[in-house]
Coordinates of C-alpha atoms in Angstrom, one line a residue:
M217 CA 77.7 35.6 157.8
N218 CA 81.1 37.1 158.1
A219 CA 82.3 35.6 154.8
Q220 CA 79.1 36.8 153.1
W221 CA 79.6 40.3 154.4
I222 CA 83.2 40.3 153.2
E223 CA 82.2 39.0 149.8
R224 CA 79.5 41.7 149.5
S225 CA 81.8 44.4 150.6
L226 CA 84.4 43.4 148.1
S227 CA 81.8 43.3 145.3
G228 CA 80.7 46.8 146.4
L229 CA 84.3 48.1 146.3
L230 CA 84.9 46.6 142.9
L231 CA 81.6 48.1 141.6
A232 CA 82.6 51.5 143.0
S233 CA 86.0 51.2 141.5
W234 CA 84.5 50.4 138.1
L235 CA 82.1 53.3 138.3
V236 CA 85.0 55.7 139.1
T237 CA 87.0 54.3 136.2
A238 CA 84.0 54.6 133.8
S239 CA 83.4 58.1 135.0
T240 CA 87.0 59.1 134.4
A241 CA 86.9 57.6 130.9
S242 CA 83.7 59.4 130.1
A243 CA 85.3 62.6 131.2
Q244 CA 87.9 62.2 128.4
T245 CA 87.4 65.0 125.9
T246 CA 88.4 64.3 122.3
L247 CA 88.8 67.3 120.0
T248 CA 88.5 66.6 116.3
M249 CA 90.5 68.9 114.0
W250 CA 90.5 69.1 110.2
S251 CA 93.8 70.3 108.7
F252 CA 95.8 70.0 105.4
L253 CA 98.7 68.9 107.6
D254 CA 99.0 65.3 108.8
P255 CA 100.9 65.0 112.1
A256 CA 101.7 61.3 111.2
K257 CA 103.9 62.6 108.4
D258 CA 107.4 64.0 108.7
T259 CA 107.6 67.3 106.9
P260 CA 108.8 70.3 109.1
R261 CA 105.3 71.8 109.6
E262 CA 103.8 68.4 110.3
R263 CA 106.4 67.6 112.9
V264 CA 105.6 71.0 114.6
L265 CA 101.9 70.2 114.7
R266 CA 102.6 66.7 116.1
G267 CA 104.8 68.2 118.8
L268 CA 102.3 70.9 119.8
I269 CA 99.5 68.3 120.1
E270 CA 101.7 66.0 122.3
E271 CA 102.7 68.9 124.5
Y272 CA 99.1 70.1 124.9
E273 CA 97.9 66.6 125.8
K274 CA 100.5 66.3 128.5
K275 CA 99.4 69.6 130.0
H276 CA 95.7 68.5 129.7
P277 CA 95.6 64.8 130.6
G278 CA 91.8 64.6 130.0
V279 CA 92.1 66.0 126.4
K280 CA 93.0 64.2 123.2
I281 CA 93.4 65.9 119.8
R282 CA 92.4 63.8 116.8
V283 CA 93.5 65.3 113.4
E284 CA 91.7 64.2 110.3
P285 CA 93.8 65.4 107.3
Q286 CA 91.8 66.9 104.4
V287 CA 92.5 68.2 100.9
W288 CA 93.3 71.8 101.6
S289 CA 91.0 73.3 98.9
Q290 CA 88.0 71.3 100.2
I291 CA 88.1 72.1 103.9
A292 CA 86.0 75.2 104.1
N293 CA 83.2 73.8 101.9
K294 CA 83.2 70.4 103.8
F295 CA 83.3 72.1 107.2
T296 CA 80.3 74.4 106.3
I297 CA 78.3 71.4 105.0
A298 CA 79.1 69.2 108.0
A299 CA 78.1 72.0 110.4
S300 CA 74.6 72.2 108.7
S301 CA 74.1 68.5 109.6
G302 CA 75.6 68.8 113.1
R303 CA 78.6 66.7 112.2
A304 CA 81.4 69.3 111.9
P305 CA 84.8 68.9 113.6
D306 CA 85.5 71.0 116.7
I307 CA 88.3 72.9 114.8
A308 CA 88.9 73.4 111.1
W309 CA 91.8 75.1 109.3
V310 CA 90.5 77.5 106.7
N311 CA 92.6 79.7 104.4
Y312 CA 91.6 83.4 104.3
P313 CA 90.1 83.4 100.8
S314 CA 87.7 80.6 101.8
L315 CA 86.6 82.1 105.2
V316 CA 83.6 83.6 103.5
L317 CA 81.9 80.1 103.6
P318 CA 82.0 79.4 107.4
L319 CA 81.6 83.1 108.3
S320 CA 78.6 83.7 106.0
A321 CA 77.0 80.5 107.3
G322 CA 77.4 81.8 110.9
I323 CA 79.1 78.6 112.1
A324 CA 82.2 80.1 113.7
A325 CA 82.5 80.5 117.4
D326 CA 83.5 83.8 119.0
L327 CA 87.1 83.2 120.2
K328 CA 87.1 86.4 122.1
A329 CA 84.3 85.1 124.4
T330 CA 86.5 82.2 125.4
A331 CA 90.3 81.7 125.4
F332 CA 91.2 84.8 123.5
G333 CA 89.3 87.0 125.9
K334 CA 91.8 86.0 128.5
W335 CA 94.8 87.4 126.6
D336 CA 96.3 90.5 128.2
Q337 CA 97.4 93.5 126.2
K338 CA 101.0 92.3 126.1
E339 CA 99.9 89.3 124.1
W340 CA 98.2 91.4 121.5
D341 CA 101.0 93.9 121.4
D342 CA 103.4 91.0 120.4
Y343 CA 101.9 90.9 116.9
V344 CA 103.7 92.9 114.2
T345 CA 100.3 93.8 112.7
T346 CA 96.7 93.5 113.8
A347 CA 95.6 93.0 110.2
P348 CA 95.1 89.2 110.5
F349 CA 92.7 89.7 113.4
D350 CA 91.0 92.8 111.9
A351 CA 90.2 90.7 108.8
V352 CA 88.3 88.1 110.9
T353 CA 86.6 90.3 113.5
Q354 CA 82.9 91.0 113.0
D355 CA 80.8 93.0 115.4
G356 CA 83.5 92.7 118.0
K357 CA 83.7 88.9 117.7
I358 CA 86.9 87.2 116.7
L359 CA 85.8 84.4 114.4
A360 CA 89.1 82.8 113.4
A361 CA 92.8 82.8 114.6
P362 CA 95.7 83.2 112.2
I363 CA 98.1 80.3 112.3
M364 CA 100.3 81.0 109.2
L365 CA 100.6 84.1 107.1
L366 CA 101.7 84.4 103.5
S367 CA 102.2 87.1 101.0
N368 CA 104.0 87.8 97.7
T369 CA 107.3 89.6 97.9
L370 CA 110.2 90.7 95.7
I371 CA 113.2 88.3 95.7
Y372 CA 116.5 89.6 94.3
R373 CA 120.1 88.7 93.7
K374 CA 122.6 90.8 95.7
D375 CA 125.5 90.0 93.3
L376 CA 123.7 91.2 90.2
F377 CA 122.6 94.4 92.0
E378 CA 126.2 95.0 93.0
A379 CA 127.5 94.3 89.5
S380 CA 125.1 96.9 88.0
G381 CA 125.6 99.5 90.8
V382 CA 122.0 99.1 92.0
T383 CA 121.0 99.3 95.6
P384 CA 117.8 98.2 97.4
T385 CA 117.0 101.8 97.9
D386 CA 117.0 102.4 94.2
V387 CA 114.1 100.1 93.8
G388 CA 112.1 101.7 96.6
T389 CA 109.7 103.3 94.2
W390 CA 107.9 102.0 91.1
D391 CA 109.8 104.4 88.9
G392 CA 113.0 103.3 90.5
L393 CA 112.1 99.6 90.0
L394 CA 111.6 100.3 86.2
A395 CA 114.9 102.2 85.9
S396 CA 116.9 99.6 87.9
A397 CA 115.4 96.6 86.2
K398 CA 116.2 98.1 82.8
K399 CA 119.8 98.8 84.0
M400 CA 120.2 95.1 85.1
T401 CA 118.8 93.6 81.9
K402 CA 121.8 92.4 79.9
S403 CA 122.4 90.0 77.0
T404 CA 125.5 87.8 76.7
G405 CA 126.0 85.2 74.0
G406 CA 122.4 85.3 72.9
N407 CA 121.1 84.8 76.4
T408 CA 119.3 87.6 78.3
T409 CA 119.3 88.1 82.0
W410 CA 116.2 90.2 82.8
G411 CA 116.1 92.8 85.4
L412 CA 112.7 91.7 86.6
G413 CA 110.4 88.7 86.3
I414 CA 106.7 89.0 86.8
P415 CA 104.2 86.2 85.9
L416 CA 101.5 87.6 83.7
S417 CA 99.6 84.5 82.6
R418 CA 95.9 84.7 83.2
D419 CA 95.6 81.0 84.0
G420 CA 96.5 80.1 87.6
A421 CA 97.4 83.7 88.3
S422 CA 99.0 84.4 91.6
Q423 CA 98.8 87.8 93.3
P424 CA 100.1 90.2 90.7
L425 CA 102.4 93.1 91.2
L426 CA 99.7 95.3 89.7
A427 CA 97.3 94.6 92.6
V428 CA 100.0 95.8 95.1
A429 CA 100.5 99.0 93.1
M430 CA 96.8 99.6 93.0
A431 CA 96.2 98.8 96.6
E432 CA 98.5 101.6 97.8
L433 CA 96.7 104.2 95.7
Q434 CA 93.2 102.9 96.3
P435 CA 93.0 100.5 99.4
K436 CA 89.4 99.3 98.5
L437 CA 89.6 97.4 95.2
F438 CA 86.0 96.0 95.4
D439 CA 82.7 97.5 96.2
A440 CA 80.2 96.1 98.7
K441 CA 78.8 93.7 96.1
C442 CA 82.3 92.3 95.2
V443 CA 82.4 94.1 91.9
P444 CA 86.0 95.3 91.2
D445 CA 86.3 99.1 91.6
V446 CA 89.4 99.7 89.6
S447 CA 88.3 101.7 86.6
T448 CA 89.7 104.8 88.2
E449 CA 92.6 107.2 87.9
A450 CA 94.5 105.1 90.4
G451 CA 93.8 101.9 88.5
I452 CA 94.9 103.5 85.2
K453 CA 98.1 104.8 86.7
A454 CA 99.0 101.4 88.2
L455 CA 98.2 99.5 85.1
S456 CA 100.2 101.9 82.9
M457 CA 103.2 101.4 85.2
A458 CA 102.9 97.5 85.1
A459 CA 102.6 97.5 81.3
N460 CA 105.6 99.8 80.9
L461 CA 107.8 97.3 82.7
V462 CA 107.3 95.1 79.7
K463 CA 107.1 97.7 77.0
E464 CA 110.3 99.4 78.1
G465 CA 112.3 96.2 78.2
A466 CA 112.7 95.6 82.0
V467 CA 110.6 92.4 81.7
S468 CA 110.6 89.8 79.0
K469 CA 107.5 89.7 76.7
E470 CA 107.5 86.0 77.3
S471 CA 106.3 86.9 80.8
L472 CA 102.8 87.5 79.3
V473 CA 102.3 83.7 79.2
Q474 CA 104.4 82.7 82.2
T475 CA 103.0 81.4 85.5
S476 CA 104.6 81.9 88.9
D477 CA 106.4 78.6 88.6
D478 CA 107.8 79.5 85.2
S479 CA 109.1 82.9 86.4
Q480 CA 110.6 81.5 89.6
E481 CA 112.4 78.7 87.6
L482 CA 114.1 81.4 85.5
F483 CA 115.3 83.2 88.6
I484 CA 116.6 79.9 90.0
G485 CA 118.4 79.4 86.7
G486 CA 120.1 82.7 86.9
R487 CA 118.0 84.5 84.3
Q488 CA 116.5 87.2 86.4
A489 CA 117.8 89.8 88.9
I490 CA 114.5 90.2 90.7
T491 CA 111.4 88.0 90.7
V492 CA 107.9 88.0 92.3
A493 CA 107.3 85.0 94.5
G494 CA 105.3 83.9 97.5
T495 CA 107.0 83.9 100.9
S496 CA 106.4 80.1 101.1
R497 CA 108.8 79.7 98.1
V498 CA 111.8 81.7 99.4
A499 CA 113.6 78.8 101.1
S500 CA 113.0 76.5 98.2
I501 CA 114.4 79.1 95.8
Q502 CA 117.5 79.5 97.9
Q503 CA 118.0 75.7 98.0
K504 CA 117.5 75.2 94.2
A505 CA 119.4 78.3 92.9
V506 CA 122.3 77.5 90.5
F507 CA 124.2 80.4 92.0
D508 CA 125.4 81.1 95.6
K509 CA 122.3 81.0 97.8
S510 CA 123.7 83.6 100.1
Q511 CA 123.1 86.1 97.3
V512 CA 119.4 85.7 97.6
G513 CA 117.6 88.5 99.4
V514 CA 114.2 90.0 99.9
L515 CA 113.1 93.5 99.0
P516 CA 110.2 95.5 100.5
W517 CA 107.4 96.3 98.0
P518 CA 108.1 99.6 96.1
S519 CA 105.9 102.5 96.8
W520 CA 104.6 105.5 94.9
T521 CA 106.3 107.7 97.4
Q522 CA 110.0 107.6 98.2
G523 CA 110.8 106.3 101.7
K524 CA 107.5 104.4 102.1
T525 CA 106.8 100.7 101.7
G526 CA 104.1 99.4 99.4
P527 CA 101.3 97.2 100.9
Y528 CA 101.8 93.5 101.5
I529 CA 98.5 91.8 100.5
L530 CA 98.3 89.0 103.1
D531 CA 96.9 85.5 102.8
G532 CA 97.3 82.4 104.9
W533 CA 95.7 79.8 107.2
T534 CA 93.4 80.3 110.2
A535 CA 91.8 78.1 112.8
V536 CA 88.0 78.2 113.1
V537 CA 86.1 76.7 116.0
W538 CA 82.6 75.3 115.2
K539 CA 80.1 77.1 117.4
G540 CA 78.0 74.0 117.5
S541 CA 80.7 72.0 119.2
P542 CA 80.0 70.7 122.7
N543 CA 83.6 71.5 123.4
V544 CA 83.8 75.2 122.3
A545 CA 85.8 76.4 125.3
Q546 CA 88.3 73.6 125.1
A547 CA 88.7 73.8 121.4
A548 CA 89.3 77.6 121.6
D549 CA 91.9 76.9 124.4
F550 CA 93.8 74.6 122.1
V551 CA 93.7 77.1 119.2
S552 CA 95.0 79.7 121.6
Y553 CA 97.8 77.4 122.5
M554 CA 98.5 76.6 118.8
V555 CA 99.0 80.3 117.9
G556 CA 100.6 81.4 121.2
A557 CA 104.1 82.8 121.5
E558 CA 105.7 79.5 122.3
A559 CA 104.0 77.7 119.4
S560 CA 104.7 80.6 117.1
A561 CA 108.4 80.2 117.7
K562 CA 108.2 76.6 116.7
W563 CA 106.2 77.3 113.6
T564 CA 109.1 79.6 112.5
V565 CA 112.3 78.0 113.8
E566 CA 111.3 74.4 113.1
G567 CA 108.5 74.8 110.5
G568 CA 110.0 77.5 108.4
Q569 CA 107.0 79.9 108.6
V570 CA 107.5 83.7 108.5
P571 CA 107.0 85.0 112.0
F572 CA 104.4 87.7 112.8
R573 CA 105.2 88.0 116.5
K574 CA 107.8 90.5 117.7
S575 CA 109.0 88.0 120.4
V576 CA 109.9 85.5 117.6
L577 CA 111.7 88.1 115.6
K578 CA 114.0 88.6 118.6
L579 CA 115.0 84.9 118.8
P580 CA 118.8 84.1 118.2
A581 CA 117.8 81.7 115.5
L582 CA 116.5 84.5 113.4
A583 CA 119.9 86.2 113.4
S584 CA 121.3 83.7 111.0
P585 CA 122.0 85.0 107.4
E586 CA 119.8 82.2 106.0
L587 CA 116.8 83.5 107.8
A588 CA 117.4 87.2 107.3
W589 CA 114.7 87.2 104.6
M590 CA 112.1 86.2 107.2
K591 CA 112.9 89.3 109.3
A592 CA 112.7 91.5 106.2
V593 CA 109.3 90.1 105.2
A594 CA 107.9 90.3 108.8
E595 CA 109.1 93.9 109.1
G596 CA 107.4 94.7 105.8
W597 CA 104.1 93.2 107.2
G598 CA 104.5 95.3 110.3
T599 CA 104.9 98.4 108.2
N600 CA 102.1 98.0 105.6
A601 CA 99.8 95.0 105.5
T602 CA 96.3 94.5 104.2
F603 CA 93.8 91.9 103.1
L604 CA 91.5 91.8 100.1
P605 CA 87.9 90.8 101.1
P606 CA 87.7 87.0 101.3
Q607 CA 84.0 87.0 100.2
C608 CA 85.1 88.2 96.7
N609 CA 86.6 86.1 94.0
V610 CA 90.1 87.4 94.4
G611 CA 91.7 84.6 92.3
A612 CA 89.7 85.4 89.2
F613 CA 90.3 89.1 89.8
Y614 CA 94.1 88.5 89.7
G615 CA 93.7 86.7 86.4
D616 CA 91.7 89.6 85.0
L617 CA 94.4 92.1 86.0
N618 CA 97.0 90.0 84.2
L619 CA 94.9 90.0 81.1
A620 CA 94.5 93.7 81.3
V621 CA 98.3 94.1 81.3
Q622 CA 98.5 91.8 78.3
K623 CA 96.0 93.9 76.4
V624 CA 97.9 97.1 77.1
V625 CA 101.3 95.7 76.2
R626 CA 100.0 94.2 72.9
G627 CA 98.2 97.4 72.0
D628 CA 94.8 95.7 72.0
A629 CA 93.3 98.2 74.5
T630 CA 94.1 101.4 76.4
A631 CA 94.5 101.1 80.2
A632 CA 91.1 102.7 80.7
A633 CA 89.4 100.2 78.3
A634 CA 91.2 97.2 79.8
L635 CA 90.1 98.1 83.3
A636 CA 86.5 98.7 82.2
E637 CA 86.6 95.1 81.0
V638 CA 88.0 93.9 84.4
V639 CA 85.0 95.6 86.1
E640 CA 82.5 94.1 83.7
E641 CA 84.0 90.6 84.2
G642 CA 83.8 91.0 87.9
R643 CA 80.2 92.3 87.8
N644 CA 79.2 89.2 85.8
R645 CA 80.7 86.9 88.4
A646 CA 79.2 88.8 91.3
Q647 CA 75.6 88.4 89.9

């Protein structure tokens, strides 16, 4: 009897132990995240992501983050389709121009109703600009969180400025940019070093200088139906300025067929004093330059008014939480951690991303001469930043603007006629 009782008791204890273990295992939460980064790889940004996941999992023993790397250009579309069949990941990285897909489909969770609603004012005040959140807030709901920000900027050679007696202040206006670039354009032994390089190819067009010049005069470049609204006095003024950069010899006529990569290679090879490039390219340009990399600097965008800074048209990557996820609160908490002050410092110092938090700008690491350009860009964002509407075909619009510059430079159309064609092309796409 005694032996049987002991045997039954032991069996009961083993069963109870198994049930507790099974219950603990079932309590494990796995968050699936789609990203263009693969934490199993070893690039700077991928190392940062891996580290953030490891740290979060240590702080939350019951949570595992599973990253499923995706082709960056396909994430938004796949995420939206997967949500319609109830199979979306908990979190998806979506770039700003593609946010129209998940936001229009209504599949994004309100981050303000979860983790972001717990942020105090100090957290919000740490951002150099609220533009990244303003762009993703609808009816008071925050539908995405900015992870990385990008923009185009002007990169210049300090030594060529000094040799020509030009200062950064001299290029603070569009008229000043034209005059200074003409002054720095010099030919020696049959080779010309151009004062300014701007890519004006229609194919694969990146954000053109013309869009920046327009956006300051006329912040809304599209109407409510995504038709370009640029056949205006402001548009004509900006297009005439951009065309004059080429017509008056500050920019090579070869730029009419050059892509961003073409233009940047010329700068790297010492053939330009100033070039237009994305902030994601600055470090690479420094490393590849055939001249002293310490001579590479970043300028604020010129303005139509002396003493002001032209607008930085922002782009970048956001995290969207699927509102159909059974783990919305936990997913939002991880996103909050991934974009928090501590993580933001790592994205900058270890991952090479331009900071957009004031606390990161104050870090000792940002005081190094090599990273001075990051501070300059971040300060520019804090001064004047904007987004073009992600629901509109901005990429095609950029190509149309470059084509308009080509037509005016070649004498094929007036500025007014060229912009009328930009509007018509945009209207046809919007239908």
